[in-house]
Coordinates of C-alpha atoms and ligand atoms in Angstrom, one line a residue:
X1 CA 133.0 73.1 53.4
X2 CA 135.6 71.7 55.9
X3 CA 136.1 67.4 55.1
X4 CA 134.1 66.4 58.0
X5 CA 131.5 68.4 57.5
X6 CA 131.4 66.5 54.2
X7 CA 130.9 63.5 55.9
X8 CA 128.7 64.1 58.5
X9 CA 126.1 64.7 55.6
X10 CA 126.6 60.9 54.8
X11 CA 124.7 58.5 56.5
X12 CA 126.8 56.2 57.9
X13 CA 127.0 52.4 56.9
X14 CA 126.1 51.2 59.8
X15 CA 123.7 52.7 60.9
X16 CA 120.9 52.3 57.5
X17 CA 122.4 48.8 58.2
X18 CA 120.0 48.6 61.2
X19 CA 117.3 51.1 59.3
X20 CA 117.6 48.7 56.6
X21 CA 117.1 45.4 58.7
X22 CA 113.7 46.5 60.4
X23 CA 113.0 47.5 57.7
X24 CA 113.0 44.2 56.0
X25 CA 111.6 42.7 60.0
X26 CA 108.5 44.4 60.1
X27 CA 108.1 43.5 56.7
X28 CA 108.5 40.3 57.8
X29 CA 106.5 39.8 59.8
X30 CA 103.7 41.2 58.2
X31 CA 104.1 39.0 55.1
X32 CA 104.7 36.1 58.0
X33 CA 102.2 36.0 60.7
X34 CA 103.7 33.1 62.2
X35 CA 107.5 34.5 62.0
X36 CA 105.7 37.9 64.1
X37 CA 104.8 34.8 66.7
X38 CA 108.8 33.0 66.5
X39 CA 109.8 36.3 66.9
X40 CA 107.5 36.0 71.1
X41 CA 109.2 33.3 71.7
X42 CA 112.4 33.3 70.9
X43 CA 112.4 36.8 73.3
X44 CA 110.5 34.9 76.0
X45 CA 113.3 31.8 76.5
X46 CA 116.0 34.4 76.2
X47 CA 114.5 36.7 79.0
X48 CA 113.8 33.5 80.9
X49 CA 117.5 32.4 80.7
X50 CA 119.0 35.7 81.0
X51 CA 117.0 35.9 84.3
X52 CA 118.0 32.0 85.3
X53 CA 121.6 31.7 83.8
X54 CA 124.4 34.1 85.8
X55 CA 127.4 32.6 84.9
X56 CA 130.1 35.2 83.8
X57 CA 132.2 32.6 81.7
X58 CA 128.7 32.0 79.8
X59 CA 127.4 35.3 80.1
X60 CA 130.3 37.2 77.7
X61 CA 129.7 34.8 75.4
X62 CA 127.0 35.1 75.1
X63 CA 125.9 38.9 76.0
X64 CA 129.1 40.2 74.1
X65 CA 133.0 38.8 74.0
X66 CA 135.8 40.5 73.9
X67 CA 135.0 42.6 70.8
X68 CA 133.0 44.8 73.1
X69 CA 129.4 44.5 74.4
X70 CA 126.4 42.7 72.2
X71 CA 124.0 44.8 71.1
X72 CA 121.0 45.1 72.0
X73 CA 119.4 40.9 71.2
X74 CA 116.4 41.3 69.9
X75 CA 116.9 42.2 66.9
X76 CA 117.7 39.5 63.9
X77 CA 120.4 38.2 63.0
X78 CA 120.5 36.8 59.2
X79 CA 118.4 36.8 56.6
X80 CA 118.2 34.8 53.4
X81 CA 117.4 35.6 49.4
X82 CA 117.4 33.2 46.2
X83 CA 118.5 34.7 43.2
X84 CA 118.5 34.4 40.0
X85 CA 121.1 35.2 37.3
X86 CA 124.6 36.6 38.1
X87 CA 123.1 40.8 36.8
X88 CA 120.7 40.4 39.8
X89 CA 124.2 39.5 42.1
X90 CA 125.9 42.0 40.7
X91 CA 123.5 44.3 42.0
X92 CA 122.4 42.8 44.8
X93 CA 126.3 43.2 45.3
X94 CA 125.3 47.6 45.2
X95 CA 122.8 47.9 47.2
X96 CA 124.2 45.4 50.0
X97 CA 127.5 47.2 49.8
X98 CA 125.9 50.5 51.1
X99 CA 124.7 48.8 54.3
X100 CA 128.4 47.9 55.0
X101 CA 127.3 44.6 54.2
X102 CA 129.9 42.2 51.9
X103 CA 130.5 39.0 50.1
X104 CA 132.4 36.2 52.8
X105 CA 132.6 32.4 51.9
X106 CA 131.5 30.5 49.6
X107 CA 128.9 27.8 50.2
X108 CA 128.7 24.9 47.4
X109 CA 124.9 23.7 47.5
X110 CA 124.8 20.7 45.1
X111 CA 125.3 18.5 48.3
X112 CA 122.0 19.6 49.0
X113 CA 121.0 18.6 45.2
X114 CA 120.2 22.5 44.6
X115 CA 121.9 23.9 41.7
X116 CA 123.2 26.5 43.3
X117 CA 126.1 28.7 45.3
X118 CA 125.7 31.3 48.0
X119 CA 127.6 33.7 50.0
X120 CA 127.0 35.7 53.1
X121 CA 127.9 39.5 52.6
X122 CA 128.0 40.2 56.1
X123 CA 130.3 43.4 57.8
X124 CA 134.0 43.0 57.8
X125 CA 134.9 45.2 61.0
X126 CA 135.4 44.8 64.7
X127 CA 133.3 48.1 64.9
X128 CA 130.5 47.4 61.8
X129 CA 129.8 43.5 64.1
X130 CA 129.9 45.3 67.1
X131 CA 126.8 48.1 66.1
X132 CA 124.4 45.6 63.8
X133 CA 125.7 42.3 63.2
X134 CA 123.8 41.0 60.3
X135 CA 124.3 39.6 57.7
X136 CA 122.5 38.1 54.5
X137 CA 123.0 34.5 52.7
X138 CA 122.7 35.0 48.9
X139 CA 122.5 31.9 47.2
X140 CA 122.1 32.4 43.2
X141 CA 121.1 29.5 40.1
X142 CA 124.0 27.8 38.3
X143 CA 121.9 26.5 35.5
X144 CA 124.0 24.6 34.0
X145 CA 123.5 22.1 36.9
X146 CA 120.2 21.8 35.9
X147 CA 119.2 18.9 34.1
X148 CA 116.4 18.8 32.6
X149 CA 117.1 21.2 29.8
X150 CA 113.5 22.6 29.4
X151 CA 113.6 23.0 32.9
X152 CA 116.3 25.3 32.6
X153 CA 115.6 27.3 28.8
X154 CA 111.8 28.2 31.2
X155 CA 112.8 28.8 34.4
X156 CA 115.9 31.2 31.7
X157 CA 112.8 32.6 30.3
X158 CA 111.5 33.8 32.7
X159 CA 114.1 35.7 34.5
X160 CA 115.3 37.4 31.0
X161 CA 112.5 39.0 31.6
X162 CA 111.9 40.6 35.1
X163 CA 113.8 43.2 36.1
X164 CA 113.7 43.0 40.5
X165 CA 114.9 46.0 41.2
X166 CA 112.5 49.2 40.7
X167 CA 113.9 52.3 38.2
X168 CA 114.1 54.1 41.3
X169 CA 116.5 52.0 43.6
X170 CA 119.2 52.0 41.0
X171 CA 118.7 55.8 40.4
X172 CA 119.6 55.4 44.2
X173 CA 122.2 52.9 42.9
X174 CA 124.1 54.7 40.8
X175 CA 123.5 58.5 42.8
X176 CA 125.9 56.3 45.6
X177 CA 127.9 55.7 43.6
X178 CA 129.2 59.3 42.3
X179 CA 129.9 60.5 46.3
X180 CA 131.4 57.0 47.5
X181 CA 129.5 54.5 48.0
X182 CA 127.4 56.9 50.6
X183 CA 123.7 58.1 51.0
X184 CA 122.8 61.4 52.4
X185 CA 120.1 60.8 55.1
X186 CA 116.7 61.9 52.6
X187 CA 118.3 59.1 49.7
X188 CA 119.2 56.6 52.6
X189 CA 115.6 56.5 53.7
X190 CA 114.4 56.5 49.6
X191 CA 116.2 53.9 49.9
X192 CA 115.9 51.4 52.7
X193 CA 112.2 51.6 51.4
X194 CA 112.7 50.9 47.7
X195 CA 115.4 47.8 48.6
X196 CA 111.4 46.5 50.3
X197 CA 110.0 45.6 47.0
X198 CA 112.9 43.9 45.8
X199 CA 112.8 41.5 48.7
X200 CA 109.0 41.6 49.3
X201 CA 106.8 38.9 48.6
X202 CA 104.2 39.5 45.9
X203 CA 101.6 36.5 45.4
X204 CA 100.9 37.2 42.2
X205 CA 103.4 34.8 40.1
X206 CA 105.2 36.6 37.2
X207 CA 104.8 33.7 35.5
X208 CA 101.3 31.3 33.8
X209 CA 100.0 29.0 35.8
X210 CA 102.2 25.9 33.8
X211 CA 105.2 27.3 34.3
X212 CA 104.8 27.3 38.2
X213 CA 103.8 23.3 37.7
X214 CA 105.8 22.2 36.0
X215 CA 109.5 24.5 37.6
X216 CA 108.0 23.3 40.9
X217 CA 108.1 19.4 39.5
X218 CA 111.4 19.8 37.9
X219 CA 112.8 21.1 41.6
X220 CA 111.3 23.2 43.9
X221 CA 113.9 26.0 43.8
X222 CA 113.1 26.6 40.4
X223 CA 109.7 27.5 40.4
X224 CA 110.7 29.3 44.1
X225 CA 113.4 31.8 42.4
X226 CA 112.3 31.9 38.7
X227 CA 108.4 32.9 38.2
X228 CA 108.7 36.0 40.8
X229 CA 108.5 39.8 40.2
X230 CA 110.1 40.2 43.2
X231 CA 113.5 38.4 45.0
X232 CA 111.7 37.5 48.3
X233 CA 112.7 37.5 51.8
X234 CA 112.8 33.7 52.4
X235 CA 113.8 33.9 56.0
X236 CA 115.3 36.1 59.3
X237 CA 116.5 34.7 62.2
X238 CA 116.3 36.5 65.8
X239 CA 119.2 34.9 68.2
X240 CA 118.6 33.2 70.9
X241 CA 120.0 32.5 74.3
X242 CA 119.4 28.5 74.2
X243 CA 117.6 26.8 71.7
X244 CA 116.6 24.0 72.8
X245 CA 114.8 25.7 74.4
X246 CA 113.7 27.6 72.1
X247 CA 113.6 24.5 69.9
X248 CA 111.5 22.8 73.0
X249 CA 109.5 26.3 73.0
X250 CA 108.3 26.5 69.7
X251 CA 107.7 22.7 69.6
X252 CA 104.8 23.9 72.7
X253 CA 103.5 26.9 70.9
X254 CA 101.9 24.9 67.9
X255 CA 104.9 25.3 65.3
X256 CA 105.6 22.8 63.7
X257 CA 109.9 22.9 63.8
X258 CA 112.3 21.1 61.7
X259 CA 113.4 17.2 63.0
X260 CA 116.6 18.3 64.3
X261 CA 119.0 21.8 65.3
X262 CA 121.3 21.7 62.6
X263 CA 124.8 22.2 63.6
X264 CA 127.5 21.6 66.5
X265 CA 125.7 19.6 69.8
X266 CA 125.2 20.8 72.4
X267 CA 128.4 22.4 74.6
X268 CA 129.5 24.3 77.7
X269 CA 131.4 26.0 75.5
X270 CA 129.6 26.5 72.2
X271 CA 131.3 26.8 68.6
X272 CA 130.7 28.0 65.4
X273 CA 125.9 27.7 64.7
X274 CA 123.6 26.0 65.6
X275 CA 120.5 26.7 63.8
X276 CA 116.6 25.4 63.5
X277 CA 113.7 26.5 62.2
X278 CA 109.4 25.9 61.7
X279 CA 109.1 24.9 58.2
X280 CA 107.7 27.2 55.9
X281 CA 104.2 28.1 55.0
X282 CA 102.4 27.6 52.3
X283 CA 101.2 30.8 50.7
X284 CA 98.7 31.2 48.4
X285 CA 99.5 32.4 45.0
X286 CA 97.4 34.2 42.5
X287 CA 98.1 34.3 38.5
X288 CA 97.8 37.3 36.0
X289 CA 93.7 37.5 35.1
X290 CA 95.2 36.2 31.2
X291 CA 97.2 33.8 32.1
X292 CA 94.5 32.0 33.5
X293 CA 94.4 29.0 35.4
X294 CA 93.4 28.1 39.6
X295 CA 95.9 29.6 42.3
X296 CA 98.5 27.6 44.2
X297 CA 100.5 27.1 46.8
X298 CA 103.9 28.0 47.5
X299 CA 106.1 26.5 50.4
X300 CA 109.6 28.4 50.9
X301 CA 109.1 30.1 54.3
X302 CA 110.1 30.5 56.8
X303 CA 111.2 31.7 60.4
X304 CA 114.5 30.3 62.4
X305 CA 116.1 31.1 65.3
X306 CA 120.4 30.7 65.7
X307 CA 122.4 30.5 68.7
X308 CA 126.1 31.4 67.6
X309 CA 129.2 30.3 69.7
X310 CA 133.0 30.8 69.3
X311 CA 134.9 30.8 65.8
X312 CA 136.8 27.9 64.7
X313 CA 140.2 27.9 63.2
X314 CA 141.2 25.8 60.7
X315 CA 142.3 23.4 62.6
X316 CA 139.0 23.0 64.4
X317 CA 137.1 23.2 61.3
X318 CA 138.5 20.3 60.0
X319 CA 138.0 18.2 63.5
X320 CA 134.5 19.5 63.3
X321 CA 133.6 18.1 59.8
X322 CA 135.5 14.9 60.5
X323 CA 133.1 14.4 63.3
X324 CA 130.8 15.3 62.1
X325 CA 131.2 12.8 58.4
X326 CA 131.7 10.2 61.6
X327 CA 128.4 10.4 63.4
X328 CA 127.1 10.4 60.3
X329 CA 128.8 7.7 59.2
X330 CA 127.2 6.1 62.8
X331 CA 124.2 7.1 62.6
X332 CA 123.5 6.0 58.8
X333 CA 121.5 7.7 56.5
X334 CA 118.3 6.4 57.2
X335 CA 119.0 7.3 61.2
X336 CA 116.0 9.4 62.6
X337 CA 117.1 12.7 63.6
X338 CA 117.4 11.3 67.3
X339 CA 119.4 9.0 66.2
X340 CA 122.0 11.1 64.5
X341 CA 121.8 13.2 67.8
X342 CA 123.2 10.6 70.0
X343 CA 125.5 9.5 67.3
X344 CA 126.5 13.1 67.4
X345 CA 126.7 14.0 71.4
X346 CA 128.6 10.4 71.6
X347 CA 131.1 11.8 69.2
X348 CA 132.0 15.3 70.3
X349 CA 132.7 14.4 73.5
X350 CA 136.3 13.5 71.7
X351 CA 136.0 17.9 71.1
X352 CA 138.0 19.5 73.5
X353 CA 135.6 21.2 75.8
X354 CA 137.1 23.8 77.8
X355 CA 138.2 27.8 76.2
X356 CA 141.7 26.5 77.9
X357 CA 141.9 23.2 75.8
X358 CA 140.6 25.4 72.4
X359 CA 142.7 27.7 73.4
X360 CA 145.9 25.9 73.8
X361 CA 145.1 23.0 71.4
X362 CA 144.5 26.6 68.2
X363 CA 140.4 24.8 68.2
X364 CA 139.2 28.6 68.8
X365 CA 140.4 31.7 67.6
X366 CA 140.8 34.4 70.5
X367 CA 140.8 38.1 71.2
X368 CA 143.3 39.3 73.8
X369 CA 142.5 42.4 76.2
X370 CA 144.7 43.5 78.6
X371 CA 143.6 42.2 82.3
X372 CA 146.4 43.4 84.7
X373 CA 149.7 46.6 84.8
X374 CA 152.8 45.6 83.1
X375 CA 154.0 42.1 83.8
X376 CA 156.4 41.7 86.4
X377 CA 158.4 40.4 84.9
X378 CA 160.1 43.1 83.2
X379 CA 161.7 42.2 79.2
X380 CA 160.4 43.7 76.3
X381 CA 159.2 40.6 74.3
X382 CA 156.5 38.0 75.3
X383 CA 153.6 35.9 73.7
X384 CA 150.7 36.3 73.9
X385 CA 150.4 32.5 77.0
X386 CA 152.7 33.8 79.3
X387 CA 151.5 37.3 79.6
X388 CA 148.3 35.0 79.7
X389 CA 149.2 32.6 82.5
X390 CA 150.6 36.1 84.6
X391 CA 147.3 37.3 84.0
X392 CA 148.3 40.0 82.5
X393 CA 145.6 39.8 79.4
X394 CA 142.4 37.2 79.2
X395 CA 141.5 35.7 76.2
X396 CA 137.9 36.0 75.5
X397 CA 136.6 33.6 72.0
X398 CA 135.5 35.8 69.2
X399 CA 132.0 34.6 68.0
X400 CA 131.3 32.9 64.5
X401 CA 130.1 35.4 61.5
X402 CA 129.5 33.7 59.3
X403 CA 127.4 30.7 58.3
X404 CA 127.3 25.8 58.0
X405 CA 127.1 24.9 54.6
X406 CA 125.2 21.7 55.3
X407 CA 123.9 23.5 58.0
X408 CA 122.6 25.8 55.2
X409 CA 121.6 22.3 52.9
X410 CA 119.3 21.2 55.8
X411 CA 117.7 24.0 56.4
X412 CA 117.2 24.6 52.0
X413 CA 115.8 21.1 52.0
X414 CA 113.5 20.9 54.9
X415 CA 111.4 23.9 53.3
X416 CA 111.3 22.7 50.1
X417 CA 109.4 20.1 50.7
X418 CA 111.4 18.8 48.0
X419 CA 112.0 15.3 48.7
X420 CA 115.4 13.3 50.0
X421 CA 118.0 15.4 47.8
X422 CA 121.3 13.9 46.0
X423 CA 124.2 15.6 45.9
X424 CA 124.7 16.1 41.9
X425 CA 127.4 16.0 40.3
X426 CA 129.6 19.0 40.1
X427 CA 133.0 21.9 40.4
X428 CA 132.2 24.8 43.3
X429 CA 132.7 28.2 40.9
X430 CA 133.8 30.5 42.8
X431 CA 135.1 32.5 39.5
X432 CA 131.8 32.9 38.4
X433 CA 130.6 33.7 41.9
X434 CA 133.4 36.8 41.6
X435 CA 132.9 37.3 38.7
X436 CA 129.3 37.9 39.0
X437 CA 129.5 39.7 42.2
X438 CA 132.7 41.9 40.6
X439 CA 134.5 42.1 43.7
X440 CA 136.6 39.6 45.3
X441 CA 134.9 36.8 48.1
X442 CA 136.7 37.9 51.3
X443 CA 138.2 34.6 53.7
X444 CA 136.5 34.3 56.4
X445 CA 139.6 33.0 58.4
X446 CA 141.3 36.5 57.4
X447 CA 139.1 38.2 58.8
X448 CA 139.3 36.0 62.4
X449 CA 143.1 36.2 62.2
X450 CA 143.3 40.4 61.8
X451 CA 141.0 40.5 64.6
X452 CA 142.9 38.7 67.3
X453 CA 145.4 40.5 65.7
X454 CA 144.7 43.9 66.1
X455 CA 143.9 42.2 69.8
X456 CA 147.0 41.8 70.2
X457 CA 148.7 44.8 68.4
X458 CA 145.9 46.0 71.1
X459 CA 147.6 44.9 73.7
X460 CA 151.5 44.8 73.1
X461 CA 150.8 49.3 72.4
X462 CA 149.1 48.9 75.8
X463 CA 151.8 47.6 77.5
X464 CA 154.3 48.7 75.5
X465 CA 156.0 45.3 75.0
X466 CA 156.3 43.6 72.2
X467 CA 154.3 40.1 71.9
X468 CA 155.3 37.4 69.8
Ligands
LIG1 C1 119.5 30.1 53.1 C2 119.1 28.7 53.6 C3 121.3 28.6 54.6 C4 121.0 29.1 57.0 O1 121.0 29.8 58.1 O2 121.9 28.3 57.0 C5 120.8 29.6 55.7 C6 117.9 29.4 52.0 O3 117.4 28.4 52.6 O4 117.9 30.4 50.8 O5 120.1 30.9 55.8
LIG2 NI1 118.9 30.3 57.9

């Protein structure tokens, strides 16, 4: 068989990711009907925004960018799961690799009082991102940070006795290993269905009621992570074109909405990521008959919306972090959500807000493409800035594809009902996370730089000049 015939008999990981995303979306809508309402509300807002905003500058940012046309806006942009053990994380890494998602970045959640760290599983190449940018925020317990020894022992006992992966899934993973990480269409179909078993909600706890109650009292996240037979998806997140309008529409529709939108304040040139959510709903939990006890109501699962802006450079990130700190300090620890928003709006006036300034000050990553023909001035070499000034190439901001640790902590906290969080006194454990994954963590900045540099190389090749 010729080489490409062999390749053709396997599913493209990006296509499989779309099947996976759609399966997860319909599963989650049936599990949390309020999420279906959210998707309808957001899609309405997006429709109205599309009709009202015809400014080409914002259009390119919102509906596509230098990296190509934006895929369907109504497909979810991310989801999240919480895992209990290194072994679970290792298997989840294998599952997600098959749908083209790879771990990028380290997220320390101890600032939110969570004994957990996380990574973002996401597509890494321009082509893969353009096909379907869905990503998964995956956190995992750090049991060594649980202060209450009895709770820690109990959680570890429960986790040691569970297996969240079906035998069918395990055998498909092994099969993929022997096929260069690929699956045939028939295997792919079985794989998506089997993977959903690991991420679906099980209303019957895998722990007796007194254990559930004890862990919930120690920290609600322990009960959520350790007391169920699966790693239920805890939210999905469609993309909105106007997060303020979506937040308002959710409130008007009677959803119980998060107190404030996480991330940077509203800007003309959107950067990073803004998020809001409806708060986790109470879901009935049963306990196995021989465990006795009445049921409980478990609060972990919610629905979120996100608006993505441009990826910032390390310099842009330092400015973002500094201004956010300053805004929080100015508002004070007990500030109301409105006061915090006001302080942020005031302080962030110092974050440049035109694409030209953001580029000139190297705050945002841009990709480039040839606009005009060969530059009129015939030289063998140019700088990017010269070519932009000559109108030969144009710059468009690169979309941010990652998460924000502080926002993630805020989202986590508002949905756990854990009360005010006190930061844990703990070091990060990047090595521990990488050891559990069995692969190194990708570096987000590296990926944005690569996208930028590849776009410059393409311009150089097209123009037949050297670009520095
Ligand atoms: C994950 C929260 C993080 C985000 O959008 O920042 C997240 C969780 O609650 O498990 O998804
Ligand atoms: Ni999220």
